[in-house]
mmCIF file of C-alpha atoms in Angstrom:
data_model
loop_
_atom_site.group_PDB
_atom_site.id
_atom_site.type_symbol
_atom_site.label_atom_id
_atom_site.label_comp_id
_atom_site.label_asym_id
_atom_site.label_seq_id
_atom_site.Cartn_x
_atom_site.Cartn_y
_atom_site.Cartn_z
ATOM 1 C CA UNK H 30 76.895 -22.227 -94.130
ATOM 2 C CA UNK H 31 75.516 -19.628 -96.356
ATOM 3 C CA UNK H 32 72.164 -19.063 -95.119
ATOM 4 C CA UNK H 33 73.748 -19.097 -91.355
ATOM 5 C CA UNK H 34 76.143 -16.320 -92.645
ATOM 6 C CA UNK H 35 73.257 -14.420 -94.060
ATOM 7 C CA UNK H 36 71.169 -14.672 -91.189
ATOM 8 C CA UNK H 37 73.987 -13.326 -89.268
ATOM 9 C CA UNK H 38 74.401 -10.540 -91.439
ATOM 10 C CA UNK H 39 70.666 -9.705 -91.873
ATOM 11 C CA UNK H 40 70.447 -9.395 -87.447
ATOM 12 C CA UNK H 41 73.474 -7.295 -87.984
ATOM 13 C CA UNK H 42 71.817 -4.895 -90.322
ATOM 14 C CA UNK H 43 68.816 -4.761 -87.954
ATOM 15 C CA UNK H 44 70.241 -4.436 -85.014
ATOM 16 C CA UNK H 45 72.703 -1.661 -86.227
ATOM 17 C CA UNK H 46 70.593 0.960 -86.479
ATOM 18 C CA UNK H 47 69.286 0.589 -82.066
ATOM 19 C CA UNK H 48 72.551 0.273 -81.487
ATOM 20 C CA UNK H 49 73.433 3.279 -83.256
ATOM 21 C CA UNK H 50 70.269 5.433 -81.993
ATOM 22 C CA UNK H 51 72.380 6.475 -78.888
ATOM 23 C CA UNK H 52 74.388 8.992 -81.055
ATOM 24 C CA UNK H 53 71.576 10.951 -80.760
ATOM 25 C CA UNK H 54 71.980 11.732 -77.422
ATOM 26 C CA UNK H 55 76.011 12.107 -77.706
ATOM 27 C CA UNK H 56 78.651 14.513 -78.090
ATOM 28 C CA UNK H 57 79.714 14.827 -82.116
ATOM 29 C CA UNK H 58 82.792 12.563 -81.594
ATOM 30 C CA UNK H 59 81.339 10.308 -79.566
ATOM 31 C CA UNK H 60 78.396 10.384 -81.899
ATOM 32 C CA UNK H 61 81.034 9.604 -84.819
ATOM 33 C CA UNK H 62 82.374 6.734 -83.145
ATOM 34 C CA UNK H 63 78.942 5.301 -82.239
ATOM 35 C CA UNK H 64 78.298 5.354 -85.630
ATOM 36 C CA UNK H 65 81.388 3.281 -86.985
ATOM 37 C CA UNK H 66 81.688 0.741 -83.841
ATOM 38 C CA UNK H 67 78.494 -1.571 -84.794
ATOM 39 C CA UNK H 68 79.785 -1.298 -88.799
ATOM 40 C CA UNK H 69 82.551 -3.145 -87.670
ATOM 41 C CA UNK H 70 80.877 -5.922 -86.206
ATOM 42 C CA UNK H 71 78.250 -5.591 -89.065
ATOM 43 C CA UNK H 72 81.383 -6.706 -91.535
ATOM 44 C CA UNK H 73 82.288 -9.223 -89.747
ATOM 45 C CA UNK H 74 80.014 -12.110 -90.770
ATOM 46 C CA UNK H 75 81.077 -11.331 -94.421
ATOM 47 C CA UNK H 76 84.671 -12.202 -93.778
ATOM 48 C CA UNK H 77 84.167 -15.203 -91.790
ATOM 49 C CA UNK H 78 83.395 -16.690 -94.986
ATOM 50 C CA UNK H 79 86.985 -16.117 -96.025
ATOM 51 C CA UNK H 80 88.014 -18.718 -93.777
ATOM 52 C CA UNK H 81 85.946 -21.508 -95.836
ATOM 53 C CA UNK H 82 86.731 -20.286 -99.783
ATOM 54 C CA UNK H 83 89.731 -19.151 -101.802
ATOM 55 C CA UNK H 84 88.147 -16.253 -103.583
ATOM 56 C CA UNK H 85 89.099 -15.780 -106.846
ATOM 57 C CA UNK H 86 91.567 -12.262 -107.279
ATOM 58 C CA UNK H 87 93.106 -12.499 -110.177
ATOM 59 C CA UNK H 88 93.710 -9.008 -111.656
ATOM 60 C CA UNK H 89 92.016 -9.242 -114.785
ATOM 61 C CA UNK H 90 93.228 -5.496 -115.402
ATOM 62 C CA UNK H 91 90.400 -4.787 -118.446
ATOM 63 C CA UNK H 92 87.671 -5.956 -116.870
ATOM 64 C CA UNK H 93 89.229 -4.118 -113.646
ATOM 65 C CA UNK H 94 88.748 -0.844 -115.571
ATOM 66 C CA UNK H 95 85.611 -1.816 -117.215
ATOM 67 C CA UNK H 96 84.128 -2.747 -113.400
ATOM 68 C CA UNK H 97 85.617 0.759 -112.708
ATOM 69 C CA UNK H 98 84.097 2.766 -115.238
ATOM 70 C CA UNK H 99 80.833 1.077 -115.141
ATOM 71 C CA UNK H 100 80.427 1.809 -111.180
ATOM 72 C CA UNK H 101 80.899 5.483 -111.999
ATOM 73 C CA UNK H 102 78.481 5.417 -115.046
ATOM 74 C CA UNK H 103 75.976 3.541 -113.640
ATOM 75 C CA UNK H 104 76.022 5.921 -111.041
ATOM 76 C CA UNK H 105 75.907 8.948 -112.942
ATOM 77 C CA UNK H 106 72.513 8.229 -114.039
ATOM 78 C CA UNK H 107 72.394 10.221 -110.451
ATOM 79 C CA UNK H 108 74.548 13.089 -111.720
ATOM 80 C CA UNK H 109 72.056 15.394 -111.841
ATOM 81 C CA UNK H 110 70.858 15.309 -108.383
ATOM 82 C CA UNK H 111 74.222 15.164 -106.577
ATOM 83 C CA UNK H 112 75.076 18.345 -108.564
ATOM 84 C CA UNK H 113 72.654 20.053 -107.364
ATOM 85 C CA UNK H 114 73.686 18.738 -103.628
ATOM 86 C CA UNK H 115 77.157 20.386 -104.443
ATOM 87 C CA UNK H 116 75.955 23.328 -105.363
ATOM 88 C CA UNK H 117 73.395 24.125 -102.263
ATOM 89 C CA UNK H 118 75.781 22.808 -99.764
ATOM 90 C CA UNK H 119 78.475 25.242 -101.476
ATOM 91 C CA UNK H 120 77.031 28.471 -101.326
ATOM 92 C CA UNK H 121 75.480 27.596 -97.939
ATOM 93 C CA UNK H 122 77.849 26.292 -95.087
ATOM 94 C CA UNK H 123 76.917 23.860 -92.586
ATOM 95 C CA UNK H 124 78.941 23.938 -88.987
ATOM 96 C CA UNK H 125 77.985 20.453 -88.413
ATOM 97 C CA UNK H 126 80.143 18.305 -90.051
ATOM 98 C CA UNK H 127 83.307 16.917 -88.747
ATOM 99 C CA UNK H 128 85.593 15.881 -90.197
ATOM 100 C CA UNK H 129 85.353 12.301 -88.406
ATOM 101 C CA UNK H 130 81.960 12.208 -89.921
ATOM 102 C CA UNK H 131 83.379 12.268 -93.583
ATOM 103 C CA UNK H 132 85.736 9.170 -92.077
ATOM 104 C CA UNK H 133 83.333 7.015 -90.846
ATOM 105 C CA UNK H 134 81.122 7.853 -93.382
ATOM 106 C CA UNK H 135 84.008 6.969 -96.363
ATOM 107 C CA UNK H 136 85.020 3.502 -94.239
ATOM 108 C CA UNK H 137 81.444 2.498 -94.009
ATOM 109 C CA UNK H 138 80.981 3.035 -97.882
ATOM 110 C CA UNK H 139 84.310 1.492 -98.612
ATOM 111 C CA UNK H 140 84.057 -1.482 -96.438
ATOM 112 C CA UNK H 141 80.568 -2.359 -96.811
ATOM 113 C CA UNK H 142 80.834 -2.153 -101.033
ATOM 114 C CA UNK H 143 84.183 -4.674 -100.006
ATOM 115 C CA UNK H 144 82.279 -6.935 -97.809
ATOM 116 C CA UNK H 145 78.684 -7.030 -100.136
ATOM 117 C CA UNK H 146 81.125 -8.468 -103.011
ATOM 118 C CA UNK H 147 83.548 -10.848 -100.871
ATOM 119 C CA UNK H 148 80.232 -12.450 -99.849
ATOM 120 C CA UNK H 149 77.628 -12.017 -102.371
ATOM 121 C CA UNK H 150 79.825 -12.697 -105.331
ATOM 122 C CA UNK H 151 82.693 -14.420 -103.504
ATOM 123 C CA UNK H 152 81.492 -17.163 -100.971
ATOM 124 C CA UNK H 153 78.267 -17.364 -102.409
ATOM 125 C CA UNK H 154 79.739 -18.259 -105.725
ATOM 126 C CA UNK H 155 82.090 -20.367 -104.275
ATOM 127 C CA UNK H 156 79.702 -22.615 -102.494
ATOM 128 C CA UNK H 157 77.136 -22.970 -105.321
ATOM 129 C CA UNK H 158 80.235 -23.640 -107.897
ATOM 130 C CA UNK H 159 79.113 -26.168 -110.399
ATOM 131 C CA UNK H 160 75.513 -24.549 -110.015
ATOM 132 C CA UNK H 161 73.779 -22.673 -113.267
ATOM 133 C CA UNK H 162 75.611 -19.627 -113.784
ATOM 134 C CA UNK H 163 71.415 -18.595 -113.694
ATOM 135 C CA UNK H 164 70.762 -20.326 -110.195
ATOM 136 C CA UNK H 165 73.418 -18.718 -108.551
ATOM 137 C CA UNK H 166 72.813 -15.377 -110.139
ATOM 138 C CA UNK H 167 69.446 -15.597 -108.741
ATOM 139 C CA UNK H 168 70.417 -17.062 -105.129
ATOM 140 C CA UNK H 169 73.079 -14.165 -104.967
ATOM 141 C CA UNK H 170 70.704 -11.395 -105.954
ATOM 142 C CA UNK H 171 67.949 -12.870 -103.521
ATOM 143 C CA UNK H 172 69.770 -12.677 -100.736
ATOM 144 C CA UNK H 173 71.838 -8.844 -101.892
ATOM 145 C CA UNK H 174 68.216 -6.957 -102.143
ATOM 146 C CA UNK H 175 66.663 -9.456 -98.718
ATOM 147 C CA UNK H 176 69.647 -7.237 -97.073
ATOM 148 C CA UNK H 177 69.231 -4.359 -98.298
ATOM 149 C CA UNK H 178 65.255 -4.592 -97.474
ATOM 150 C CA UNK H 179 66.539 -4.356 -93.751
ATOM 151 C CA UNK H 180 66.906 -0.569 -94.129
ATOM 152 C CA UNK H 181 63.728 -0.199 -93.468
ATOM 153 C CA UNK H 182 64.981 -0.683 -89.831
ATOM 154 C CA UNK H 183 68.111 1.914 -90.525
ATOM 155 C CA UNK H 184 64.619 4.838 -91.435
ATOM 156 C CA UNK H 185 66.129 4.557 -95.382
ATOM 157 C CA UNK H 186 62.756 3.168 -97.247
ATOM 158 C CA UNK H 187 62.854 1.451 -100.570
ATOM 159 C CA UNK H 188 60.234 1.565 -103.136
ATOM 160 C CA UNK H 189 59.509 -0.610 -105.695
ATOM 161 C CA UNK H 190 62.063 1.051 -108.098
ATOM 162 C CA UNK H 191 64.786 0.743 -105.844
ATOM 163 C CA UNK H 192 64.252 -2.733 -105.584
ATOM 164 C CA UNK H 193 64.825 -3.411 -109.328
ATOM 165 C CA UNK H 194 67.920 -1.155 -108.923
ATOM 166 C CA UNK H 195 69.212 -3.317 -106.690
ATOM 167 C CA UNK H 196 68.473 -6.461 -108.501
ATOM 168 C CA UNK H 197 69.632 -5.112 -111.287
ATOM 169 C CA UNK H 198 73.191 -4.148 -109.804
ATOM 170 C CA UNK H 199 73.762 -7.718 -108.273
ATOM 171 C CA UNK H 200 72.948 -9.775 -111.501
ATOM 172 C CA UNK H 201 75.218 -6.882 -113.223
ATOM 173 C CA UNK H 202 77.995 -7.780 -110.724
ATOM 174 C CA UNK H 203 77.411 -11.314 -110.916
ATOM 175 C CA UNK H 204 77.855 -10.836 -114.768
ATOM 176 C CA UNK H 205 81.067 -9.012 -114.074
ATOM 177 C CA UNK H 206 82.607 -12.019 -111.936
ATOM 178 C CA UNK H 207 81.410 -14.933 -114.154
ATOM 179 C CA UNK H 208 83.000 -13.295 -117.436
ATOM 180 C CA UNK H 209 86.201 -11.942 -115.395
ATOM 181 C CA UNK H 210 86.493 -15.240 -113.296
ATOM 182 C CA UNK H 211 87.494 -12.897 -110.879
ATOM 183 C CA UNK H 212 86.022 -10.872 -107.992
ATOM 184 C CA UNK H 213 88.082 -7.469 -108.016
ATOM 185 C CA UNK H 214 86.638 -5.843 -110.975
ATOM 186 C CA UNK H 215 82.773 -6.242 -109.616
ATOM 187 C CA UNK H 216 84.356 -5.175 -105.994
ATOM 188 C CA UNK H 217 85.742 -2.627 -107.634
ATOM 189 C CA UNK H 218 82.659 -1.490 -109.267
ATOM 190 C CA UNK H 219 80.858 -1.215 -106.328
ATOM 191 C CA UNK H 220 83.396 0.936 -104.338
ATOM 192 C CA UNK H 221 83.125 3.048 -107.469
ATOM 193 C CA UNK H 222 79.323 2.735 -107.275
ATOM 194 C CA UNK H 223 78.949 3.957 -103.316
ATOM 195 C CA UNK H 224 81.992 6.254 -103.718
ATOM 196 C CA UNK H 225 80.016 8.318 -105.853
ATOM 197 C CA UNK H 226 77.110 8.785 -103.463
ATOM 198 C CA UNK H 227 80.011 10.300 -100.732
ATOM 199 C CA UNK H 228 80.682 13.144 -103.015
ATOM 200 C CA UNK H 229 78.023 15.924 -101.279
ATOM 201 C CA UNK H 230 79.100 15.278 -97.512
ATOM 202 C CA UNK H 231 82.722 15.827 -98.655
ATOM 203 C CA UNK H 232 81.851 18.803 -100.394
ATOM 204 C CA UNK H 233 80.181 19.611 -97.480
ATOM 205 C CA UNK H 234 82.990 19.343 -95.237
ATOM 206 C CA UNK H 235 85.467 20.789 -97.412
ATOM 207 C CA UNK H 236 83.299 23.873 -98.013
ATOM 208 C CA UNK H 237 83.084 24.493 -93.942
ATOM 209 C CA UNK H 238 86.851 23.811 -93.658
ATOM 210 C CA UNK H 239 87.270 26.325 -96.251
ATOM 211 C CA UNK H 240 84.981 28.546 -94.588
ATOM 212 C CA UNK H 241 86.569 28.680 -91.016
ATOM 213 C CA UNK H 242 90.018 29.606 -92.224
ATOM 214 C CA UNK H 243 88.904 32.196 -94.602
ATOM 215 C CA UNK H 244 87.039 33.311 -90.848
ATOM 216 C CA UNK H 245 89.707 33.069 -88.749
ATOM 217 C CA UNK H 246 92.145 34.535 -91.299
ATOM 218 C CA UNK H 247 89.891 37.448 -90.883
ATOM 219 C CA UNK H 248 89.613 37.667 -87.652
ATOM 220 C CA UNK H 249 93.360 37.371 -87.025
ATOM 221 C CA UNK H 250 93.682 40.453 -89.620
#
């Protein structure tokens, strides 16, 4: 059940990024929507698992804000960089960002940090209960980077050190959902964790909306 699931999911990831090649060639909306339409059937596979596990949601509330603040720590190790983002995009406006982009862009981030964790530390946790907390650590991490290796076909490249990232993450996560016994604060993490990442396009976008009023406010002077 697992591995069909994951096999599912890993054709998804591949075949996304054909499937999305045609925004190339498209208006900027229907670029957009190109964009978000194959995410949705990319999710899917993760949630037909729901219909074969109760996942475990209790609220846990500390380790909830621990999973929280850990997202946004680990990713600050990235501070630096992103700051620098800010700053260029700032003082330099870009025209070509919609705000659909920022949209699709936040639901994709949102709902693939959701789905990783229902699966990864949900259904595959579920299926291998009574396992080795170690074995299933291990299965779950396998299969978390395996996905993630399928970038390659979405042009994003992974080196060795990104590889370790990842691994790290997922045993961190699987950590989180052992101790808590439940899967929110790790699903929380990771929203926390890709949320982070979003921070340049929407500066991006709200510098060019700023932009085009403080235009048109002159022009209408």
């Amino acid at each position: 059940m697992v591995l069909a699931l994951f096999l599912l999911i890993l054709f998804g990831q591949i075949a996304n990024p054909m499937i999305r090649a045609a925004r190339y060639r498209a208006s900027p909306r229907v670029a957009e929507f190109l964009f978000a339409v194959p995410f949705v059937g990319f999710f899917l596979p993760f949630y037909i698992g729901l219909f074969w596990v109760d996942l475990p949601l209790s609220s846990a509330t500390w380790f909830v804000i621990a999973g929280l603040f850990a997202g946004l720590m680990i990713r600050c190790s990235e501070f630096s960089k992103v700051a620098r983002l800010v700053r260029a995009i700032w003082g330099r406006p870009n025209n070509d960002v919609p705000g659909m982009r920022v949209v699709f862009h936040g639901y994709q981030t949102l709902m693939s940090a959701i789905s990783q964790e229902v699966f990864y530390r949900g259904v595959v946790f579920a299926f291998l209960a009574g396992a080795p907390f170690a074995a299933i650590a291990v299965v779950s991490t396998i299969l978390f980077v395996s996905e993630h290796a399928a970038n390659r076909w979405a042009h994003h490249k992974y080196g060795v050190r990104d590889y370790l990232r990842l691994a790290a993450l997922s045993l961190f996560w699987c950590g989180l959902t052992a101790a808590s016994g439940s899967l929110l604060p790790a699903l929380l993490s990771h929203v926390a964790y890709n949320a982070f990442a979003q921070i340049p396009l929407c500066t991006a976008w709200l510098r060019n909306t700023t932009a085009r009023h403080h235009d048109a406010g002159r022009v209408s002077q």
